[in-house]
Amino acid sequence: MFRTGLLGRAIMASRSPWLHEQEARAQGLELTYELFDFTERGLADDALGPLLRRLADDGFSGVNVTFPFKQAVLPLLDELAECATSVGAVNTVAMRGGRLIGYNTDKTGFQESLAEGLPGAKLSRVLQLGAGGAGAAVANALLSHGVGVLEITDVDMTRAEVLARRLAAHYGAGRVVTCAGDALKTSAVDGIVNTTPMGMAAHPGTAIDPALIEPRHWVADIVYFPIETEMLRIAHERGCRVLNGSGMVVCQAARAFEIFTGNRADSARMRKSFIGG
């Protein structure tokens, strides 16, 4: 029996339980996936560490971690895999013999989704909204995928600048810049990517002024509940190529499933399960 779950806030609409449990069932495995919504359970953020230790003690194989804990979880872990160290954020925690080992499957998840969902998209200059844990993974994915210059903005510009410096050290100073929200311009960018919680059912709205979205842009959102966020709806109506968050969530879930169980996941089957579930 594999006991797994998801830790975060405003996650009760998450499709992760269905994705993981259906894939396990298809493989003849016993697996449960429980949602630990800190808001629903009335838990403070500082309950994260004790909860992780309790779940490890209770025999959990691992958990996924989402907003707002992908970076807050880092100092609470015993070990980081290279994929988490390079990104600076964790979305998957394996529990092995009482040890907590952090991984990041968001980077490959977004990169695979982008390649499959927006083939041939122009990548000379891309604007990324958000510099949190998910933003760190997506930024690494974009730069690894060939984005020439990545512009990063965040409501917390200090956080954006810290991420930009980290990325510049790895990918080159000329490839990453920051821009304050009140000074955003999109006339020179090819694509816009939202990595903030804006657009989620619990955080309605858009992270960018809709007037800045032009028909020539491609627009991606990592939010997947709802599948069509307000930003994607506006972009679609204007004729933009769009990428919703379903591809990323399925790809990252497949990698997490493999970490939890040691069994290879069937990404195509999980995608069909996500669409049909």
Short mmCIF file of C-alpha atoms in Angstrom, two decimals:
data_model
loop_
_atom_site.label_atom_id
_atom_site.label_comp_id
_atom_site.label_asym_id
_atom_site.label_seq_id
_atom_site.Cartn_x
_atom_site.Cartn_y
_atom_site.Cartn_z
CA MET A 1 0.00 0.00 0.00
CA PHE A 2 1.33 3.39 -1.02
CA ARG A 3 0.00 6.29 1.07
CA THR A 4 0.51 9.65 -0.64
CA GLY A 5 -1.04 13.11 -0.66
CA LEU A 6 -0.87 16.82 -1.41
CA LEU A 7 -0.07 19.68 1.01
CA GLY A 8 -1.12 23.24 0.23
CA ARG A 9 -3.89 25.81 0.43
CA ALA A 10 -7.13 26.00 -1.59
CA ILE A 11 -6.51 22.54 -3.06
CA MET A 12 -9.84 20.78 -2.53
CA ALA A 13 -10.59 20.96 -6.27
CA SER A 14 -7.28 19.29 -7.13
CA ARG A 15 -7.40 16.43 -9.63
CA SER A 16 -4.22 14.87 -8.22
CA PRO A 17 -6.03 12.20 -6.18
CA TRP A 18 -7.86 10.99 -9.28
CA LEU A 19 -4.70 11.03 -11.42
CA HIS A 20 -2.55 9.05 -8.99
CA GLU A 21 -5.20 6.62 -7.81
CA GLN A 22 -6.38 5.79 -11.34
CA GLU A 23 -2.83 5.18 -12.57
CA ALA A 24 -2.15 2.96 -9.56
CA ARG A 25 -5.36 1.01 -10.22
CA ALA A 26 -4.36 0.51 -13.87
CA GLN A 27 -1.06 -0.96 -12.67
CA GLY A 28 -2.66 -3.18 -10.05
CA LEU A 29 -1.21 -1.16 -7.18
CA GLU A 30 -2.91 -0.11 -3.95
CA LEU A 31 -2.43 3.66 -3.52
CA THR A 32 -4.30 6.36 -1.65
CA TYR A 33 -3.86 10.09 -2.22
CA GLU A 34 -5.13 12.44 0.48
CA LEU A 35 -5.57 16.22 0.34
CA PHE A 36 -4.13 18.18 3.27
CA ASP A 37 -5.63 21.61 2.69
CA PHE A 38 -4.18 23.91 5.37
CA THR A 39 -7.02 26.39 4.92
CA GLU A 40 -9.77 23.79 5.21
CA ARG A 41 -8.08 22.19 8.23
CA GLY A 42 -7.38 25.51 9.96
CA LEU A 43 -3.61 24.90 9.99
CA ALA A 44 -1.00 27.66 10.23
CA ASP A 45 1.92 27.66 7.79
CA ASP A 46 4.31 26.60 10.55
CA ALA A 47 2.44 23.29 10.83
CA LEU A 48 4.15 22.17 7.62
CA GLY A 49 7.24 20.67 9.25
CA PRO A 50 5.45 18.73 12.00
CA LEU A 51 2.88 17.44 9.50
CA LEU A 52 5.57 16.15 7.16
CA ARG A 53 7.29 14.32 10.00
CA ARG A 54 4.00 12.86 11.22
CA LEU A 55 3.12 11.57 7.75
CA ALA A 56 6.58 10.01 7.41
CA ASP A 57 6.14 8.34 10.79
CA ASP A 58 2.69 7.12 9.73
CA GLY A 59 4.19 5.25 6.78
CA PHE A 60 3.49 7.61 3.88
CA SER A 61 5.55 6.97 0.74
CA GLY A 62 5.60 10.67 -0.07
CA VAL A 63 3.59 13.80 -0.77
CA ASN A 64 3.31 16.55 -3.30
CA VAL A 65 3.69 20.14 -2.11
CA THR A 66 2.00 23.11 -3.74
CA PHE A 67 1.24 26.80 -3.11
CA PRO A 68 2.39 28.36 -0.84
CA PHE A 69 4.96 25.82 0.37
CA LYS A 70 7.24 24.95 -2.56
CA GLN A 71 10.09 27.06 -1.19
CA ALA A 72 9.11 27.13 2.48
CA VAL A 73 9.55 23.35 2.58
CA LEU A 74 13.25 23.47 1.60
CA PRO A 75 14.80 23.88 5.08
CA LEU A 76 12.50 21.20 6.49
CA LEU A 77 13.96 18.40 4.36
CA ASP A 78 16.86 16.04 5.02
CA GLU A 79 18.06 15.91 1.44
CA LEU A 80 17.47 17.54 -1.95
CA ALA A 81 17.72 15.78 -5.29
CA GLU A 82 19.67 17.63 -7.98
CA CYS A 83 16.45 18.57 -9.78
CA ALA A 84 15.26 20.42 -6.67
CA THR A 85 18.62 22.03 -5.92
CA SER A 86 18.91 23.44 -9.44
CA VAL A 87 15.41 24.92 -9.37
CA GLY A 88 15.41 26.06 -5.75
CA ALA A 89 11.93 24.68 -5.08
CA VAL A 90 10.30 21.36 -4.21
CA ASN A 91 6.94 19.97 -5.28
CA THR A 92 7.50 16.31 -4.38
CA VAL A 93 8.76 14.85 -1.10
CA ALA A 94 9.75 11.20 -0.88
CA MET A 95 9.65 9.59 2.56
CA ARG A 96 12.28 6.89 2.94
CA GLY A 97 13.17 5.37 6.29
CA GLY A 98 12.08 8.49 8.14
CA ARG A 99 14.07 10.78 5.83
CA LEU A 100 12.43 13.53 3.76
CA ILE A 101 13.91 13.87 0.27
CA GLY A 102 12.85 16.76 -1.95
CA TYR A 103 12.39 16.63 -5.73
CA ASN A 104 11.10 19.00 -8.37
CA THR A 105 8.99 17.56 -11.18
CA ASP A 106 7.44 20.90 -12.18
CA LYS A 107 10.34 21.89 -14.46
CA THR A 108 10.17 18.83 -16.68
CA GLY A 109 6.39 18.87 -16.42
CA PHE A 110 6.11 22.36 -17.88
CA GLN A 111 8.83 21.81 -20.46
CA GLU A 112 7.13 18.67 -21.80
CA SER A 113 3.76 20.42 -21.84
CA LEU A 114 5.16 23.42 -23.73
CA ALA A 115 6.84 21.24 -26.34
CA GLU A 116 3.68 19.20 -26.90
CA GLY A 117 1.10 21.96 -26.58
CA LEU A 118 2.75 24.88 -28.37
CA PRO A 119 5.11 23.40 -30.97
CA GLY A 120 6.99 26.02 -32.95
CA ALA A 121 6.13 28.86 -30.54
CA LYS A 122 8.41 31.86 -30.87
CA LEU A 123 10.77 32.09 -27.91
CA SER A 124 12.89 35.17 -28.52
CA ARG A 125 11.44 37.02 -25.53
CA VAL A 126 8.92 35.74 -22.96
CA LEU A 127 7.22 37.44 -20.02
CA GLN A 128 6.72 35.36 -16.88
CA LEU A 129 4.25 36.42 -14.21
CA GLY A 130 5.33 35.16 -10.79
CA ALA A 131 8.62 34.25 -9.13
CA GLY A 132 7.55 31.81 -6.43
CA GLY A 133 8.22 28.10 -6.24
CA ALA A 134 6.30 27.22 -9.38
CA GLY A 135 7.77 30.28 -11.08
CA ALA A 136 11.30 29.10 -10.34
CA ALA A 137 10.58 25.75 -12.00
CA VAL A 138 8.86 27.28 -15.03
CA ALA A 139 11.64 29.85 -15.50
CA ASN A 140 14.23 27.08 -15.56
CA ALA A 141 12.08 25.16 -18.03
CA LEU A 142 11.67 28.16 -20.34
CA LEU A 143 15.37 28.98 -20.40
CA SER A 144 16.31 25.33 -20.87
CA HIS A 145 13.78 25.13 -23.71
CA GLY A 146 15.48 27.95 -25.58
CA VAL A 147 13.88 31.22 -24.54
CA GLY A 148 16.27 33.99 -25.54
CA VAL A 149 15.36 36.58 -22.91
CA LEU A 150 13.04 35.93 -19.99
CA GLU A 151 11.33 38.88 -18.30
CA ILE A 152 10.15 38.16 -14.75
CA THR A 153 7.68 40.18 -12.72
CA ASP A 154 6.17 39.53 -9.30
CA VAL A 155 4.16 41.46 -6.73
CA ASP A 156 7.26 40.98 -4.56
CA MET A 157 10.03 42.43 -6.73
CA THR A 158 12.71 41.38 -4.26
CA ARG A 159 11.68 37.79 -4.86
CA ALA A 160 11.76 38.37 -8.62
CA GLU A 161 15.26 39.83 -8.42
CA VAL A 162 16.54 36.95 -6.27
CA LEU A 163 15.22 34.45 -8.82
CA ALA A 164 16.66 36.46 -11.72
CA ARG A 165 20.13 36.48 -10.13
CA ARG A 166 19.96 32.74 -9.54
CA LEU A 167 18.93 32.11 -13.14
CA ALA A 168 21.51 34.51 -14.57
CA ALA A 169 24.29 32.68 -12.74
CA HIS A 170 23.30 29.48 -14.51
CA TYR A 171 22.00 30.60 -17.92
CA GLY A 172 23.84 33.91 -18.48
CA ALA A 173 23.21 37.46 -17.28
CA GLY A 174 21.86 38.68 -20.60
CA ARG A 175 19.03 36.15 -20.66
CA VAL A 176 17.07 37.23 -17.56
CA VAL A 177 15.63 40.63 -16.63
CA THR A 178 13.05 41.83 -14.12
CA CYS A 179 10.26 44.33 -14.60
CA ALA A 180 7.93 45.92 -12.05
CA GLY A 181 4.24 45.27 -12.58
CA ASP A 182 3.36 48.93 -13.09
CA ALA A 183 5.95 49.19 -15.87
CA LEU A 184 5.03 46.08 -17.86
CA LYS A 185 5.11 46.28 -21.63
CA THR A 186 4.37 43.38 -23.94
CA SER A 187 5.08 44.93 -27.32
CA ALA A 188 8.40 43.08 -27.60
CA VAL A 189 7.46 39.69 -26.10
CA ASP A 190 6.36 36.60 -27.98
CA GLY A 191 4.68 34.81 -25.11
CA ILE A 192 3.19 35.33 -21.64
CA VAL A 193 3.23 32.70 -18.90
CA ASN A 194 1.29 32.90 -15.63
CA THR A 195 2.87 31.03 -12.71
CA THR A 196 0.94 32.86 -9.97
CA PRO A 197 -2.18 31.52 -8.20
CA MET A 198 -4.27 34.17 -9.98
CA GLY A 199 -6.97 32.47 -11.99
CA MET A 200 -7.53 29.65 -9.51
CA ALA A 201 -11.07 29.23 -8.23
CA ALA A 202 -9.87 30.63 -4.90
CA HIS A 203 -7.98 33.50 -6.57
CA PRO A 204 -10.15 34.77 -9.44
CA GLY A 205 -8.92 37.38 -11.89
CA THR A 206 -5.77 37.85 -13.95
CA ALA A 207 -2.16 38.58 -13.01
CA ILE A 208 -1.78 40.95 -15.95
CA ASP A 209 -3.78 43.85 -17.38
CA PRO A 210 -5.86 42.23 -20.16
CA ALA A 211 -5.08 45.19 -22.40
CA LEU A 212 -1.48 43.94 -22.61
CA ILE A 213 -2.52 40.66 -24.27
CA GLU A 214 -2.27 40.90 -28.07
CA PRO A 215 -3.49 38.43 -30.72
CA ARG A 216 0.10 37.67 -31.80
CA HIS A 217 1.07 36.41 -28.32
CA TRP A 218 0.99 32.84 -27.17
CA VAL A 219 -0.32 32.62 -23.61
CA ALA A 220 0.24 29.83 -21.07
CA ASP A 221 -1.16 29.30 -17.59
CA ILE A 222 -0.07 26.65 -15.08
CA VAL A 223 -3.37 26.89 -13.20
CA TYR A 224 -5.56 23.90 -14.05
CA PHE A 225 -8.66 24.38 -11.92
CA PRO A 226 -10.41 25.84 -13.71
CA ILE A 227 -8.89 24.59 -16.97
CA GLU A 228 -9.76 27.86 -18.72
CA THR A 229 -8.68 30.71 -16.47
CA GLU A 230 -9.81 34.27 -17.00
CA MET A 231 -6.46 35.08 -18.64
CA LEU A 232 -6.75 32.16 -21.06
CA ARG A 233 -10.36 33.02 -21.87
CA ILE A 234 -9.35 36.57 -22.81
CA ALA A 235 -6.36 35.33 -24.80
CA HIS A 236 -8.47 32.77 -26.66
CA GLU A 237 -11.08 35.37 -27.55
CA ARG A 238 -8.31 37.53 -29.02
CA GLY A 239 -7.05 34.70 -31.20
CA CYS A 240 -3.92 33.82 -29.23
CA ARG A 241 -2.47 30.34 -29.13
CA VAL A 242 -3.05 29.15 -25.57
CA LEU A 243 -1.71 26.45 -23.26
CA ASN A 244 -3.66 25.48 -20.16
CA GLY A 245 -2.24 23.88 -17.03
CA SER A 246 -3.47 20.34 -17.66
CA GLY A 247 -0.37 19.22 -19.56
CA MET A 248 1.99 20.38 -16.83
CA VAL A 249 -0.03 18.81 -14.02
CA VAL A 250 -0.20 15.45 -15.81
CA CYS A 251 3.51 15.40 -16.72
CA GLN A 252 4.67 16.41 -13.23
CA ALA A 253 2.23 13.94 -11.66
CA ALA A 254 3.63 11.11 -13.76
CA ARG A 255 7.16 11.82 -12.52
CA ALA A 256 5.92 12.14 -8.92
CA PHE A 257 4.07 8.83 -9.21
CA GLU A 258 7.34 7.18 -10.21
CA ILE A 259 9.11 8.68 -7.19
CA PHE A 260 6.37 7.50 -4.83
CA THR A 261 6.01 3.96 -6.19
CA GLY A 262 9.19 3.10 -8.08
CA ASN A 263 6.97 2.12 -11.04
CA ARG A 264 7.07 3.84 -14.42
CA ALA A 265 3.93 5.88 -15.08
CA ASP A 266 2.05 5.85 -18.38
CA SER A 267 1.79 9.59 -19.13
CA ALA A 268 -0.56 9.07 -22.08
CA ARG A 269 -2.92 7.01 -19.93
CA MET A 270 -2.79 9.62 -17.16
CA ARG A 271 -3.61 12.34 -19.68
CA LYS A 272 -6.66 10.40 -20.88
CA SER A 273 -7.66 9.83 -17.26
CA PHE A 274 -7.36 13.55 -16.51
CA ILE A 275 -9.51 14.51 -19.49
CA GLY A 276 -12.10 11.83 -18.95
CA GLY A 277 -12.27 11.84 -15.15
#
